[in-house]
JSON list of C-alpha atoms in Angstrom, two decimals:
[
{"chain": "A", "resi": 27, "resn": "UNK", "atom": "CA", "xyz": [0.00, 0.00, 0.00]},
{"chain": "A", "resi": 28, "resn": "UNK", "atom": "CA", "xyz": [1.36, 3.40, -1.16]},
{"chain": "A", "resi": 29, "resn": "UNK", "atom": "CA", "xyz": [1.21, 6.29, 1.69]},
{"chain": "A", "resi": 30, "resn": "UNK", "atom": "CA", "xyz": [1.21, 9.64, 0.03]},
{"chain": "A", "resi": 31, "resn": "UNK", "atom": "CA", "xyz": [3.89, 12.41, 2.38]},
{"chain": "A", "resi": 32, "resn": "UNK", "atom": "CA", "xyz": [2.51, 15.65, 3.28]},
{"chain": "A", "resi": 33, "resn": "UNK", "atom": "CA", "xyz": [3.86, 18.07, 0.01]},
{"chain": "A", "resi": 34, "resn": "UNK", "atom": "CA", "xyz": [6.45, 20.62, 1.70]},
{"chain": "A", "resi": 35, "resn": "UNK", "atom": "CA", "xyz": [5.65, 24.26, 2.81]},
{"chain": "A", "resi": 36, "resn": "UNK", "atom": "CA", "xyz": [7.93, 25.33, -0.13]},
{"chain": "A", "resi": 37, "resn": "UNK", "atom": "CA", "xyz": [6.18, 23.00, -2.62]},
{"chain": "A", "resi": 38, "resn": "UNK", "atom": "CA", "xyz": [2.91, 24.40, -1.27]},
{"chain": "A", "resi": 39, "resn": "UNK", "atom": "CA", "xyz": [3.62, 27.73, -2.01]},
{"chain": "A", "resi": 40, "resn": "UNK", "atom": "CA", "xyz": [5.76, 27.20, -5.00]},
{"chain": "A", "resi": 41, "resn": "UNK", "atom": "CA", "xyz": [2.40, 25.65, -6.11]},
{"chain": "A", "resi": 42, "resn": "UNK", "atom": "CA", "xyz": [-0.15, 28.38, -4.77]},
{"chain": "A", "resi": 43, "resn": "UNK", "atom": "CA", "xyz": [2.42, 31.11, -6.89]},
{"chain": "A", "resi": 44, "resn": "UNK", "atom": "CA", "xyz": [1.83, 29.52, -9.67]},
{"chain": "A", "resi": 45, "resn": "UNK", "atom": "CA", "xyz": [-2.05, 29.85, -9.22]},
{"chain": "A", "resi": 46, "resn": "UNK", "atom": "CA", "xyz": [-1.67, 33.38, -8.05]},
{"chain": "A", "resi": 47, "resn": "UNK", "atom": "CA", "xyz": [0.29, 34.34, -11.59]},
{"chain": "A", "resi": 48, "resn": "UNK", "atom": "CA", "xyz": [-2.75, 32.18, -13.57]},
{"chain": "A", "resi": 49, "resn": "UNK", "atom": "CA", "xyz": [-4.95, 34.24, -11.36]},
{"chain": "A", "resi": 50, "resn": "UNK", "atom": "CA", "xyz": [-3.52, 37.47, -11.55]},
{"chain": "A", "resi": 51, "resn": "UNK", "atom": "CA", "xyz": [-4.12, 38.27, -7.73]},
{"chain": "A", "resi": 52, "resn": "UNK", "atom": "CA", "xyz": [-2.12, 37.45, -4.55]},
{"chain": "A", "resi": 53, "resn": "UNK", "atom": "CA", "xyz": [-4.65, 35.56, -2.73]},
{"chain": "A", "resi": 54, "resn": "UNK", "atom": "CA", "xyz": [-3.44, 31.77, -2.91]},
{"chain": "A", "resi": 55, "resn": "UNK", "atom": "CA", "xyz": [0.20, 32.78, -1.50]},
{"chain": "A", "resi": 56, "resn": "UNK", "atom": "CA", "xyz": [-1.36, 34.58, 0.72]},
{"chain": "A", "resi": 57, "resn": "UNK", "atom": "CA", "xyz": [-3.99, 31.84, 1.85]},
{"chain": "A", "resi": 58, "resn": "UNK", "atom": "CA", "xyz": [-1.29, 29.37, 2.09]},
{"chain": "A", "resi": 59, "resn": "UNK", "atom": "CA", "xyz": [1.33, 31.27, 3.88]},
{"chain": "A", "resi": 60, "resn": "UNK", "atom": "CA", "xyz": [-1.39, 32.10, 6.53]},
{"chain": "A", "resi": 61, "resn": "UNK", "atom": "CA", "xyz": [-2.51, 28.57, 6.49]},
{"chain": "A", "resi": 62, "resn": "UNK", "atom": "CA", "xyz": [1.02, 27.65, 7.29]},
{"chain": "A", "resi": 63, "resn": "UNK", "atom": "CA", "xyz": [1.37, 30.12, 10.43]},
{"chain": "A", "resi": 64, "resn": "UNK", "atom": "CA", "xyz": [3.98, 32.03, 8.25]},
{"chain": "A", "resi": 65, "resn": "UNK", "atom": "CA", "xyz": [4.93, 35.53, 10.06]},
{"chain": "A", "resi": 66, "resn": "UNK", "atom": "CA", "xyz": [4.77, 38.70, 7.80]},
{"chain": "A", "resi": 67, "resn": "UNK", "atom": "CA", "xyz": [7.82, 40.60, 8.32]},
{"chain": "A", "resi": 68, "resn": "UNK", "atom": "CA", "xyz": [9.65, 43.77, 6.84]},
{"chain": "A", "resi": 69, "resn": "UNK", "atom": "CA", "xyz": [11.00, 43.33, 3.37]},
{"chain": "A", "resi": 70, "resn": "UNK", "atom": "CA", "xyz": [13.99, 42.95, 1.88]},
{"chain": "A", "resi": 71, "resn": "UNK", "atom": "CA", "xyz": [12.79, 44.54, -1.57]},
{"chain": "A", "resi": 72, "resn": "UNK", "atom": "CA", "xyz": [11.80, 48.04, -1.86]},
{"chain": "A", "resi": 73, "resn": "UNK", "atom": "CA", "xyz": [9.19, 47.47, -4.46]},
{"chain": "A", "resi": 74, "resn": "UNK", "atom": "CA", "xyz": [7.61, 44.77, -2.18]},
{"chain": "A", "resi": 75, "resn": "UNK", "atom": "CA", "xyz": [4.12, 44.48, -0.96]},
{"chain": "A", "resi": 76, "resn": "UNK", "atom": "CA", "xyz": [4.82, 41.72, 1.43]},
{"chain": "A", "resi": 77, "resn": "UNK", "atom": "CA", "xyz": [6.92, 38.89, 2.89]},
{"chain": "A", "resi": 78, "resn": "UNK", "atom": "CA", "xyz": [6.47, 36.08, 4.67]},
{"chain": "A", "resi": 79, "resn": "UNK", "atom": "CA", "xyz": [9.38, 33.56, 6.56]},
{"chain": "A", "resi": 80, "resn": "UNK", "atom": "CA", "xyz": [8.64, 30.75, 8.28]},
{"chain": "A", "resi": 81, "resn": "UNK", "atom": "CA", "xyz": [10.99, 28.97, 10.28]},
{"chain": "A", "resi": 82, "resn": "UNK", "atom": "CA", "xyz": [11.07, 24.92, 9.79]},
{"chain": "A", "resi": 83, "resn": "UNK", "atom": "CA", "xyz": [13.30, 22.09, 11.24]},
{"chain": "A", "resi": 84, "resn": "UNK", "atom": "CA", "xyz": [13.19, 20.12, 7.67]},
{"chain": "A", "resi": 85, "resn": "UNK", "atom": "CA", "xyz": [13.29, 23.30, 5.08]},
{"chain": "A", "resi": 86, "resn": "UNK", "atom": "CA", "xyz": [15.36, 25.71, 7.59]},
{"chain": "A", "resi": 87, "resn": "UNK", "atom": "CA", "xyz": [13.97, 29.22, 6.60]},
{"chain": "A", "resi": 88, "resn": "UNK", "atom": "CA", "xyz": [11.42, 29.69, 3.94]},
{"chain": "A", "resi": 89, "resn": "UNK", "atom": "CA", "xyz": [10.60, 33.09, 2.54]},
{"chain": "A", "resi": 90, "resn": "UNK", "atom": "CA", "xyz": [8.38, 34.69, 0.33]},
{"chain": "A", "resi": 91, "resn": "UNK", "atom": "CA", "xyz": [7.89, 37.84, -1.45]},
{"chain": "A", "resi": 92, "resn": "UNK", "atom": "CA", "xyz": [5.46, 39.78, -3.65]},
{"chain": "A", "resi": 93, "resn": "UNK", "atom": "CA", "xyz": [6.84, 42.73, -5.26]},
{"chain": "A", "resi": 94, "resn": "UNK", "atom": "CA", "xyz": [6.75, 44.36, -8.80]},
{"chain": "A", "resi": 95, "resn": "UNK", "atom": "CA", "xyz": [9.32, 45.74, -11.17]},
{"chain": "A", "resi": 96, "resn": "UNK", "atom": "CA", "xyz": [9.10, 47.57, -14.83]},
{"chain": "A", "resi": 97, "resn": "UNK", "atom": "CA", "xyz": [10.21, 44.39, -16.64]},
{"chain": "A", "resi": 98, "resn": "UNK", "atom": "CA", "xyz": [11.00, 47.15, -19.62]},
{"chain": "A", "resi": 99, "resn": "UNK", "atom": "CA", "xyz": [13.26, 49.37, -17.44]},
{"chain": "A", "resi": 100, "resn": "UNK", "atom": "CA", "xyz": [12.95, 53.13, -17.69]},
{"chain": "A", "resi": 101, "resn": "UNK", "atom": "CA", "xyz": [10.49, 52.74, -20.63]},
{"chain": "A", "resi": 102, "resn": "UNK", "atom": "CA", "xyz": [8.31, 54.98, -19.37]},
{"chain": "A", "resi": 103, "resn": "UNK", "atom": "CA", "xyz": [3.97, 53.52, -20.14]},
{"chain": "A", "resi": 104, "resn": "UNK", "atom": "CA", "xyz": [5.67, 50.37, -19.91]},
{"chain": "A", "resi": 105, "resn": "UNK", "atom": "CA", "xyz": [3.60, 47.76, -18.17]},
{"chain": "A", "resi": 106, "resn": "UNK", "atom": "CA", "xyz": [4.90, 46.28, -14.59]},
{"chain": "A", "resi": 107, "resn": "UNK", "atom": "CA", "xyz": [4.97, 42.88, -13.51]},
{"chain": "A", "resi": 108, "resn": "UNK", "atom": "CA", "xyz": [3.84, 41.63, -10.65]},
{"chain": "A", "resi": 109, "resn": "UNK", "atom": "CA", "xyz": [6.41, 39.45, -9.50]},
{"chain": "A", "resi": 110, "resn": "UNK", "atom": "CA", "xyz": [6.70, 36.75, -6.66]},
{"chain": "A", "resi": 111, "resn": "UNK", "atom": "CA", "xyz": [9.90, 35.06, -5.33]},
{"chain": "A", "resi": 112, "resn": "UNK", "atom": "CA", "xyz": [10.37, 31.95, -2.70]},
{"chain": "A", "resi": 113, "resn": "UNK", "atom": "CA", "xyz": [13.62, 30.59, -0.83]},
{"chain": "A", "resi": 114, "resn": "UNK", "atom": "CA", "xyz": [14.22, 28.19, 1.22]},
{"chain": "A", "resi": 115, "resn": "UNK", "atom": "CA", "xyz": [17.34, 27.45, 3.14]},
{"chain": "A", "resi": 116, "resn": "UNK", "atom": "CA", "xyz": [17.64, 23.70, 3.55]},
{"chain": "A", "resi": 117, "resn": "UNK", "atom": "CA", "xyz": [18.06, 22.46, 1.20]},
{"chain": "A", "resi": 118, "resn": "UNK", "atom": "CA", "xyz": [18.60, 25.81, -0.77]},
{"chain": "A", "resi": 119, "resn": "UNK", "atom": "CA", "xyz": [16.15, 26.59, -3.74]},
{"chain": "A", "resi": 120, "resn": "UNK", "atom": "CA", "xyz": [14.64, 29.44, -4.87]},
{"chain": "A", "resi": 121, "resn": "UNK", "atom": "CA", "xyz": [11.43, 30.07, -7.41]},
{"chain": "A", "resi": 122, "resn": "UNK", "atom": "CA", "xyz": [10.31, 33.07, -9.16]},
{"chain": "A", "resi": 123, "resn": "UNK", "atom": "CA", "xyz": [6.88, 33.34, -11.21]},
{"chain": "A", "resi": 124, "resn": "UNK", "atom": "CA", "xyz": [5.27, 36.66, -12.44]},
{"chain": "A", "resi": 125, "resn": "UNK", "atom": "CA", "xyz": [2.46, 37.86, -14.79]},
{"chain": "A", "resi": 126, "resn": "UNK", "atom": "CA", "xyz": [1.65, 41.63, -16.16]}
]
């Protein structure tokens, strides 16, 4: 008999990111990251909305952001993205998705 393991906080939200840039809206990161008891904290970005860390014996420290950037530079009418970005430190990996 095959026991399915609980999908990681990372994969979770590496999954709800995903949904968010098919959606076009924050909500599933955010809805998962809540779900998971993650802790908003003061960015690291500048053009960030939020971020999230969470703290976990397996994945060491998870964090992610939602932020945007002008993917054309200083082209000004340009459109921005809206771009999110997850790390984890054990083992390390890192994710970005975004949509316009």
């Amino acid at each position: 008999m095959q026991t399915s393991t609980p999908e990681s906080a990372y994969d979770q939200l590496v999954a709800a990111i995903d949904r968010a840039c098919l959606a076009r809206k924050d909500t599933a990161v955010v809805d998962v990251a809540e779900a998971l008891g993650m802790k908003e904290v003061a960015s690291k970005w500048k053009t960030a909305y939020w971020q999230y860390e969470l703290e976990t014996e397996a994945e060491g420290t998870i964090t992610v952001i939602h932020g945007w950037h002008d993917p054309a530079g200083a082209n000004p009418g340009s459109a921005e993205a809206e771009l999110f970005e997850i790390s984890r430190s054990k083992p390390p990996g890192t994710y970005r998705n975004q949509y316009e």
